[in-house]
CSV table of C-alpha atoms in Angstrom, one decimal:
chain,number,residue,atom,x,y,z
A,1,MET,CA,0.6,9.1,-20.7
A,2,THR,CA,1.1,6.5,-18.0
A,3,VAL,CA,-2.1,5.0,-16.6
A,4,TYR,CA,-1.9,5.0,-12.9
A,5,ALA,CA,-3.7,2.7,-10.6
A,6,ILE,CA,-4.2,3.7,-6.9
A,7,ILE,CA,-4.7,0.9,-4.4
A,8,GLY,CA,-6.4,2.4,-1.4
A,9,GLY,CA,-5.9,0.8,2.0
A,10,THR,CA,-7.6,1.4,5.4
A,11,GLY,CA,-9.2,4.8,5.4
A,12,LEU,CA,-9.2,5.1,1.6
A,13,THR,CA,-12.1,2.9,0.4
A,14,GLN,CA,-13.2,5.6,-1.8
A,15,LEU,CA,-11.1,8.2,-3.6
A,16,GLU,CA,-12.7,11.6,-2.8
A,17,GLY,CA,-12.4,13.9,-5.9
A,18,LEU,CA,-12.5,11.0,-8.4
A,19,SER,CA,-15.0,11.8,-11.1
A,20,LEU,CA,-16.2,8.2,-11.8
A,21,LYS,CA,-16.7,7.2,-15.4
A,22,ASP,CA,-17.5,3.5,-14.8
A,23,ALA,CA,-16.9,0.7,-12.4
A,24,ILE,CA,-15.2,-2.3,-14.0
A,25,GLU,CA,-16.3,-5.7,-12.7
A,26,LEU,CA,-13.6,-8.3,-13.5
A,27,ASP,CA,-13.0,-11.9,-12.8
A,28,THR,CA,-9.5,-13.3,-12.9
A,29,PRO,CA,-7.9,-16.8,-13.0
A,30,TYR,CA,-7.3,-16.2,-9.3
A,31,GLY,CA,-10.9,-15.2,-8.3
A,32,ALA,CA,-12.6,-11.9,-7.9
A,33,PRO,CA,-10.7,-8.8,-6.7
A,34,SER,CA,-11.6,-7.0,-3.5
A,35,ALA,CA,-14.0,-4.6,-5.2
A,36,ALA,CA,-14.9,-3.2,-8.7
A,37,ILE,CA,-12.2,-1.2,-10.3
A,38,GLN,CA,-13.2,2.5,-10.4
A,39,ARG,CA,-12.2,4.3,-13.6
A,40,GLY,CA,-12.4,8.0,-13.7
A,41,GLU,CA,-10.7,11.3,-13.6
A,42,PHE,CA,-8.7,12.6,-10.5
A,43,ALA,CA,-6.6,15.8,-10.5
A,44,GLY,CA,-7.3,16.1,-14.2
A,45,ARG,CA,-5.9,12.8,-15.0
A,46,GLU,CA,-7.4,9.4,-15.9
A,47,VAL,CA,-6.8,7.0,-13.2
A,48,LEU,CA,-7.9,3.6,-11.9
A,49,PHE,CA,-8.8,3.0,-8.2
A,50,LEU,CA,-9.1,-0.2,-6.2
A,51,ALA,CA,-10.2,-0.5,-2.6
A,52,ARG,CA,-7.7,-3.1,-1.2
A,53,HIS,CA,-10.0,-4.2,1.6
A,54,GLY,CA,-13.2,-3.9,-0.4
A,55,HIS,CA,-15.9,-1.3,-0.2
A,56,PRO,CA,-17.2,-1.3,2.5
A,57,HIS,CA,-14.0,-2.4,4.3
A,58,ARG,CA,-14.6,-6.1,4.8
A,59,PHE,CA,-11.4,-8.1,3.9
A,60,PRO,CA,-8.8,-8.3,6.7
A,61,PRO,CA,-5.1,-8.2,5.5
A,62,HIS,CA,-4.5,-11.9,5.5
A,63,GLN,CA,-7.7,-12.6,3.4
A,64,VAL,CA,-7.2,-9.9,0.7
A,65,ASN,CA,-7.0,-11.6,-2.7
A,66,TYR,CA,-3.8,-9.8,-3.7
A,67,ARG,CA,-3.3,-11.9,-6.8
A,68,ALA,CA,-6.7,-11.1,-8.2
A,69,ASN,CA,-6.3,-7.4,-7.3
A,70,LEU,CA,-3.1,-6.9,-9.2
A,71,TRP,CA,-4.1,-9.1,-12.1
A,72,ALA,CA,-7.4,-7.2,-12.5
A,73,LEU,CA,-5.7,-3.8,-12.5
A,74,LYS,CA,-3.3,-5.1,-15.2
A,75,GLN,CA,-6.3,-6.3,-17.2
A,76,ALA,CA,-8.0,-2.9,-16.8
A,77,GLY,CA,-5.0,-1.2,-18.3
A,78,ALA,CA,-2.9,-0.1,-15.3
A,79,GLU,CA,0.7,0.7,-16.2
A,80,ALA,CA,2.0,1.7,-12.7
A,81,ILE,CA,0.7,1.3,-9.2
A,82,LEU,CA,0.6,3.8,-6.3
A,83,ALA,CA,-0.2,1.9,-3.1
A,84,VAL,CA,-1.5,3.6,0.0
A,85,ASN,CA,-0.9,1.8,3.4
A,86,ALA,CA,-1.7,2.6,7.0
A,87,VAL,CA,1.2,1.7,9.2
A,88,GLY,CA,2.6,1.7,12.7
A,89,GLY,CA,5.7,3.6,13.5
A,90,ILE,CA,8.8,2.0,15.0
A,91,HIS,CA,11.5,4.6,14.3
A,92,ALA,CA,11.4,7.7,16.5
A,93,ALA,CA,10.8,9.8,13.4
A,94,MET,CA,7.7,7.8,12.5
A,95,GLY,CA,5.1,9.5,14.7
A,96,SER,CA,1.3,9.5,14.1
A,97,GLY,CA,0.5,11.5,11.0
A,98,HIS,CA,4.0,11.1,9.5
A,99,LEU,CA,4.3,10.1,5.8
A,100,CYS,CA,6.9,7.6,4.6
A,101,VAL,CA,8.0,6.5,1.2
A,102,PRO,CA,9.6,3.2,2.0
A,103,HIS,CA,12.6,1.9,0.0
A,104,GLN,CA,12.8,-1.6,1.4
A,105,ILE,CA,10.5,-4.2,2.8
A,106,VAL,CA,10.9,-7.4,5.0
A,107,ASP,CA,8.2,-10.0,4.6
A,108,TYR,CA,7.1,-11.6,7.8
A,109,THR,CA,3.8,-12.9,6.4
A,110,TRP,CA,2.9,-16.5,5.9
A,111,GLY,CA,0.3,-18.8,4.2
A,112,ARG,CA,-0.7,-16.1,1.7
A,113,GLU,CA,-1.0,-16.8,-2.0
A,114,HIS,CA,2.1,-14.8,-2.9
A,115,THR,CA,3.1,-15.6,-6.5
A,116,TYR,CA,1.7,-16.2,-10.0
A,117,PHE,CA,4.5,-18.8,-10.6
A,118,ALA,CA,2.9,-21.7,-8.9
A,119,GLY,CA,0.9,-24.8,-9.7
A,120,ASP,CA,1.0,-26.3,-13.2
A,121,ILE,CA,3.8,-24.1,-14.8
A,122,GLU,CA,6.2,-24.8,-17.6
A,123,HIS,CA,9.3,-23.6,-15.9
A,124,VAL,CA,10.5,-22.1,-12.6
A,125,THR,CA,10.7,-18.2,-12.7
A,126,HIS,CA,12.7,-16.1,-10.2
A,127,ILE,CA,12.1,-12.3,-10.2
A,128,ASP,CA,14.8,-9.9,-9.0
A,129,PHE,CA,13.4,-8.2,-5.9
A,130,SER,CA,16.6,-6.5,-4.6
A,131,HIS,CA,14.8,-3.1,-4.8
A,132,PRO,CA,11.1,-3.8,-4.2
A,133,TYR,CA,9.9,-0.3,-5.1
A,134,ASP,CA,10.2,1.5,-8.4
A,135,GLU,CA,12.7,4.3,-7.9
A,136,ALA,CA,11.1,6.7,-10.4
A,137,LEU,CA,7.7,6.4,-8.7
A,138,ARG,CA,9.3,6.9,-5.3
A,139,LEU,CA,11.0,10.1,-6.5
A,140,LYS,CA,7.6,11.4,-7.7
A,141,LEU,CA,6.1,10.8,-4.3
A,142,ILE,CA,9.0,12.4,-2.5
A,143,ALA,CA,8.8,15.4,-4.8
A,144,ALA,CA,5.1,15.8,-4.1
A,145,LEU,CA,5.7,15.6,-0.4
A,146,GLN,CA,8.5,18.1,-0.5
A,147,ALA,CA,6.4,20.6,-2.6
A,148,LEU,CA,3.5,20.3,-0.1
A,149,GLY,CA,5.7,20.8,2.9
A,150,TYR,CA,4.5,17.8,4.8
A,151,ALA,CA,6.6,15.9,7.4
A,152,TYR,CA,7.9,12.9,5.6
A,153,SER,CA,10.7,10.3,5.3
A,154,SER,CA,12.1,9.6,1.9
A,155,HIS,CA,13.4,6.2,3.1
A,156,GLY,CA,12.2,3.5,5.4
A,157,VAL,CA,12.1,-0.3,5.8
A,158,TYR,CA,8.5,-1.7,5.9
A,159,ALA,CA,7.9,-4.7,8.0
A,160,ALA,CA,5.0,-6.7,6.5
A,161,THR,CA,3.3,-8.7,9.3
A,162,GLN,CA,0.5,-11.3,9.1
A,163,GLY,CA,-2.2,-9.6,11.1
A,164,PRO,CA,-5.0,-9.1,11.7
A,165,ARG,CA,-3.9,-8.6,15.3
A,166,LEU,CA,-1.4,-5.9,16.2
A,167,GLU,CA,2.1,-6.9,17.3
A,168,THR,CA,3.4,-7.6,20.8
A,169,VAL,CA,6.1,-5.3,22.4
A,170,ALA,CA,8.7,-8.1,22.0
A,171,GLU,CA,7.8,-8.6,18.3
A,172,VAL,CA,8.3,-4.8,17.6
A,173,ALA,CA,11.6,-5.0,19.5
A,174,LYS,CA,12.7,-7.8,17.1
A,175,LEU,CA,11.5,-5.9,14.1
A,176,GLU,CA,13.5,-2.9,15.3
A,177,ARG,CA,16.6,-5.0,15.7
A,178,ASP,CA,16.0,-6.3,12.1
A,179,GLY,CA,16.2,-2.7,10.9
A,180,CYS,CA,12.5,-2.0,10.3
A,181,ASP,CA,11.1,1.5,10.6
A,182,ILE,CA,7.3,1.0,10.1
A,183,ILE,CA,4.9,-2.0,10.3
A,184,GLY,CA,2.0,-2.8,8.0
A,185,MET,CA,0.0,-5.9,7.1
A,186,THR,CA,-0.6,-5.3,3.4
A,187,GLY,CA,2.8,-4.5,1.9
A,188,MET,CA,3.4,-8.1,0.8
A,189,PRO,CA,2.7,-10.0,-1.3
A,190,GLU,CA,1.3,-7.0,-3.2
A,191,ALA,CA,4.7,-5.5,-4.1
A,192,ALA,CA,6.1,-8.8,-5.3
A,193,LEU,CA,3.1,-9.6,-7.4
A,194,ALA,CA,3.3,-6.2,-9.1
A,195,ARG,CA,7.0,-7.0,-9.9
A,196,GLU,CA,5.9,-10.4,-11.4
A,197,LEU,CA,3.5,-8.6,-13.7
A,198,ASP,CA,6.1,-6.0,-14.6
A,199,LEU,CA,4.1,-3.2,-13.0
A,200,PRO,CA,6.2,-0.4,-11.5
A,201,TYR,CA,5.0,-0.1,-7.9
A,202,ALA,CA,5.6,2.4,-5.0
A,203,CYS,CA,4.1,2.8,-1.6
A,204,LEU,CA,2.9,5.9,0.4
A,205,SER,CA,2.7,5.0,4.0
A,206,LEU,CA,0.7,7.0,6.5
A,207,VAL,CA,1.7,6.4,10.2
A,208,VAL,CA,-1.5,6.0,12.2
A,209,ASN,CA,-0.1,4.8,15.5
A,210,PRO,CA,3.1,4.2,17.4
A,211,ALA,CA,4.0,0.5,17.4
A,212,ALA,CA,3.6,-1.6,20.5
A,213,GLY,CA,6.0,-0.4,23.2
A,214,LYS,CA,6.7,2.9,21.4
A,215,SER,CA,4.3,5.0,23.6
A,216,SER,CA,3.3,5.0,27.2
A,217,GLY,CA,-0.2,3.7,26.5
A,218,ILE,CA,-2.0,0.9,24.6
A,219,ILE,CA,-3.0,1.2,21.0
A,220,THR,CA,-6.6,2.1,20.5
A,221,MET,CA,-8.8,2.0,17.4
A,222,ALA,CA,-10.0,5.5,18.3
A,223,GLU,CA,-6.4,6.7,18.0
A,224,ILE,CA,-5.9,5.0,14.7
A,225,GLU,CA,-9.1,6.3,13.2
A,226,GLN,CA,-8.3,9.8,14.3
A,227,ALA,CA,-4.9,9.7,12.7
A,228,LEU,CA,-6.5,8.3,9.5
A,229,HIS,CA,-9.1,11.1,9.5
A,230,GLU,CA,-6.4,13.8,9.9
A,231,GLY,CA,-3.9,12.3,7.5
A,232,ILE,CA,-6.0,10.9,4.5
A,233,GLY,CA,-6.5,14.4,3.1
A,234,LYS,CA,-2.7,14.8,2.9
A,235,VAL,CA,-2.5,11.4,1.1
A,236,ARG,CA,-5.0,12.6,-1.5
A,237,GLU,CA,-3.0,15.8,-2.1
A,238,VAL,CA,0.2,13.9,-2.6
A,239,LEU,CA,-1.5,11.5,-5.0
A,240,GLY,CA,-2.9,14.4,-7.0
A,241,ARG,CA,0.4,16.0,-7.4
A,242,VAL,CA,2.0,12.8,-8.5
A,243,LEU,CA,-0.7,12.3,-11.2
A,244,VAL,CA,-0.1,15.6,-12.8
A,245,SER,CA,3.7,15.5,-12.6
């Protein structure tokens, strides 16, 4: 059976329902991962879990050691990655609490360590990244959402921005013109690094706020925290269904 690793984002620094067997402390050629990898049983299935921002939540999106995180998960035995991301909604369908399984991504980040193929290497390597998310994993997430009856979108273009600040109204308007549906700060380089390690990777995005200019008021942390509180239980249910599928 496939060994799944779940990467938890904002609001998922612990995986409730995980019967913990052990916590794996690993070092990597790229430094330490955000947190110890938790190995245990979730929904009747052995699973690995890593808190992307650390536990407690302490690493902002631009300072997450994505290379160490993915490398450590592979070392720990992960064979596929289910990533959870809190995002802002651009498209009208992407209201707070909506769940999206993106099919494409546009990378607007800069200055991050974004590849394993750098430094003292023997030859240049290019990965095919035409379709950044594993389709089989995407279909499993979609099937789980459909079975649970939650409001969801089976496609979406994820705009990966630098953070840690939120975007301006003009920036969101540009992203919308670029064809983006949701905005997050952690989608890249995570997805590309998983591809470089030959790890199937898919993303479940929880919309926690309308993007700048997409509502009448300003974005508040209270609004985001409320959406996380209300939506993270749905995320756990979806993950549980995927793991037993």
